[in-house]
DNA sequence: ATTTGATTTAACCAACTGGTCAAAAGTAAA
DNA sequence: TTTACTTTTGACCAGTTGGTTAAATCAAAT
């Protein structure tokens, strides 16, 4: 039993991760995953019973990778300005490291909302306290009176969208040199923070 | 030749639109499109030679539906505040009427960037003037000194994201009553405008 | 009514898909 | 070495897929 074979399960997961996230559930082929892992196709079914089970494992793992930061943004009791800066920095950093996961999750979610809802119902984050905190800071005159739900969604939108729309943005702005896009994304960590801060925070005289 | 048969091509396109936009190129089945159109599967190949050709027709049509408003935002010479308000209103209105098209386009774009780039290269919008206009307004002290590219992407992100991420947002905020989501989206027309305006425009004393 | 051309269909096909299974190969203890 | 067990494989299967084809139906002109 050499190292290569012994961790076949890890090899499979790694290959499945790549293929599923790149091609999606419908586009992925079991044979391609097997090839990518350098093993026989039957071995996939030996470790994971079906394509669906393997997909579940990949999806949940991908989903959970993005949860902790969101939980921090929602559940921490720091002032919102501080939470926001930390969140945007960490979140964009994570997405840069896993640029295809957001598109993957959103697409599978759209394909089968009710099933994905079941997969995620143990993962739920509680938002009411978050909304209450924002409402409080609005009452305190720290934040302009925007709907807290809109603020949360805007924050996520600004972080996630450039990755979901990467091909078209790159074609428009960086068609000559795609490496510049990474620079652009790096700049976004501070740009997005400044943008939201400028939008919602009331400047004290 | 009754009306039902004579416009078979239109029936097919309508069915293809529905199935492709809902399931994507990979997920769509020619049989399902034929059933949806109420015709024989072979007739699909009679009017459109292949699944690919049919997909192309649907994709281009969908893509073009969103282009005019973006062109207006980019090419009109109105002051940016005015353009922005008109754009956001019209754009979100169009997406509400075609809520699944953004996800469809972004997904297919991500699946095959180079091919989609070819499909779109006749549709290109010219941005340099747009960037120059924003730069000028920054110089004039109308707009805060944000990177014009970031402003454009932020605007699109805030308009599009709630539709791409609809299932998860709905699960978190509107699990009890999904109709409320439409209300929320309607409110976004003004909310997004106020958000961006508050972020980038300099209040004159 | 017959001819001519376009439209529509049922039956079919080769390629591919996820999945199965019995046998082989490997592993470690007795 | 034999035994008992797990891991890995090649061959195979039934169902599905996009696509084809020859024949049938239809519509209009002669």
CSV table of N, CA, C and O in Angstrom, one decimal, chain B residues 4 13-14 28 34 42 44 47 52 54 63 65-66 105 111-112 123 125 128 142-143 145 147 152 155-156 168 182 185:
chain,number,residue,atom,x,y,z
B,4,UNK,N,-50.8,27.3,-36.1
B,4,UNK,CA,-50.0,26.6,-35.1
B,4,UNK,C,-48.7,26.0,-35.8
B,4,UNK,O,-47.6,26.1,-35.2
B,13,UNK,N,-38.3,28.5,-30.8
B,13,UNK,CA,-37.5,29.5,-30.2
B,13,UNK,C,-38.0,29.8,-28.8
B,13,UNK,O,-37.2,29.9,-27.8
B,14,UNK,N,-39.3,29.9,-28.7
B,14,UNK,CA,-39.9,30.2,-27.4
B,14,UNK,C,-39.6,29.1,-26.4
B,14,UNK,O,-39.2,29.3,-25.2
B,28,UNK,N,-30.0,21.3,-20.6
B,28,UNK,CA,-31.2,21.3,-21.5
B,28,UNK,C,-31.2,20.0,-22.3
B,28,UNK,O,-30.1,19.5,-22.7
B,34,UNK,N,-38.6,20.1,-27.5
B,34,UNK,CA,-39.6,19.6,-28.4
B,34,UNK,C,-41.0,19.5,-27.7
B,34,UNK,O,-42.0,20.0,-28.2
B,42,UNK,N,-37.5,15.8,-34.2
B,42,UNK,CA,-36.8,16.0,-35.5
B,42,UNK,C,-37.0,17.3,-36.1
B,42,UNK,O,-36.1,17.8,-36.9
B,44,UNK,N,-36.9,20.1,-34.6
B,44,UNK,CA,-35.9,21.0,-34.1
B,44,UNK,C,-34.7,21.1,-35.0
B,44,UNK,O,-34.2,22.1,-35.3
B,47,UNK,N,-35.3,23.0,-38.4
B,47,UNK,CA,-35.3,24.4,-38.4
B,47,UNK,C,-33.9,24.9,-37.9
B,47,UNK,O,-33.3,25.9,-38.5
B,52,UNK,N,-26.4,23.1,-30.7
B,52,UNK,CA,-25.5,24.3,-30.6
B,52,UNK,C,-26.0,25.5,-31.3
B,52,UNK,O,-26.0,26.6,-30.7
B,54,UNK,N,-29.1,26.2,-32.0
B,54,UNK,CA,-30.3,26.6,-31.3
B,54,UNK,C,-29.9,27.4,-30.0
B,54,UNK,O,-30.5,28.5,-29.7
B,63,UNK,N,-28.6,37.9,-24.5
B,63,UNK,CA,-27.5,38.9,-24.3
B,63,UNK,C,-27.9,40.3,-24.8
B,63,UNK,O,-27.7,41.3,-24.1
B,65,UNK,N,-30.7,41.6,-25.1
B,65,UNK,CA,-31.8,42.2,-24.3
B,65,UNK,C,-31.3,43.2,-23.3
B,65,UNK,O,-32.0,44.1,-22.9
B,66,UNK,N,-30.1,42.9,-22.8
B,66,UNK,CA,-29.5,43.7,-21.7
B,66,UNK,C,-28.5,44.8,-22.2
B,66,UNK,O,-28.1,45.6,-21.4
B,105,UNK,N,-26.6,33.8,-18.6
B,105,UNK,CA,-25.5,34.4,-19.3
B,105,UNK,C,-24.2,34.2,-18.6
B,105,UNK,O,-23.2,33.8,-19.1
B,111,UNK,N,-18.5,28.9,-18.5
B,111,UNK,CA,-18.3,27.6,-19.1
B,111,UNK,C,-17.4,27.6,-20.3
B,111,UNK,O,-16.6,26.7,-20.5
B,112,UNK,N,-17.5,28.7,-21.1
B,112,UNK,CA,-16.8,28.7,-22.4
B,112,UNK,C,-16.4,30.1,-22.7
B,112,UNK,O,-17.0,30.7,-23.7
B,123,UNK,N,-20.7,42.7,-30.5
B,123,UNK,CA,-21.7,43.4,-29.7
B,123,UNK,C,-20.9,44.4,-28.7
B,123,UNK,O,-21.5,45.0,-27.9
B,125,UNK,N,-19.1,47.1,-26.5
B,125,UNK,CA,-19.4,48.5,-26.1
B,125,UNK,C,-18.1,49.2,-25.9
B,125,UNK,O,-17.1,48.5,-25.4
B,128,UNK,N,-13.9,53.6,-23.1
B,128,UNK,CA,-13.0,54.7,-22.8
B,128,UNK,C,-13.6,56.0,-22.6
B,128,UNK,O,-13.3,56.7,-21.6
B,142,UNK,N,-17.4,66.8,-8.7
B,142,UNK,CA,-18.8,66.3,-8.6
B,142,UNK,C,-18.8,64.9,-8.0
B,142,UNK,O,-19.7,64.6,-7.2
B,143,UNK,N,-17.8,64.1,-8.3
B,143,UNK,CA,-17.8,62.7,-7.8
B,143,UNK,C,-16.5,62.5,-7.0
B,143,UNK,O,-15.4,63.1,-7.4
B,145,UNK,N,-13.2,60.6,-5.7
B,145,UNK,CA,-12.1,60.0,-6.6
B,145,UNK,C,-12.1,58.5,-6.5
B,145,UNK,O,-11.1,57.9,-6.0
B,147,UNK,N,-12.0,54.8,-8.5
B,147,UNK,CA,-11.7,54.2,-9.8
B,147,UNK,C,-12.9,54.1,-10.7
B,147,UNK,O,-13.8,53.3,-10.3
B,152,UNK,N,-18.3,51.4,-12.3
B,152,UNK,CA,-19.1,50.7,-13.2
B,152,UNK,C,-19.5,49.3,-12.8
B,152,UNK,O,-20.6,48.8,-12.8
B,155,UNK,N,-21.9,49.2,-9.9
B,155,UNK,CA,-23.3,49.5,-10.3
B,155,UNK,C,-23.9,48.2,-10.9
B,155,UNK,O,-25.0,47.9,-10.5
B,156,UNK,N,-23.2,47.6,-11.8
B,156,UNK,CA,-23.8,46.3,-12.3
B,156,UNK,C,-23.9,45.3,-11.3
B,156,UNK,O,-25.0,44.6,-11.2
B,168,UNK,N,-30.8,31.9,-2.3
B,168,UNK,CA,-30.2,31.9,-0.9
B,168,UNK,C,-30.7,33.2,-0.2
B,168,UNK,O,-31.0,33.1,1.0
B,182,UNK,N,-40.4,40.0,-4.3
B,182,UNK,CA,-40.6,40.9,-5.4
B,182,UNK,C,-40.8,42.4,-4.9
B,182,UNK,O,-40.3,43.3,-5.6
B,185,UNK,N,-37.3,43.6,-4.3
B,185,UNK,CA,-36.6,43.9,-5.6
B,185,UNK,C,-37.1,45.3,-6.1
B,185,UNK,O,-36.3,46.1,-6.7
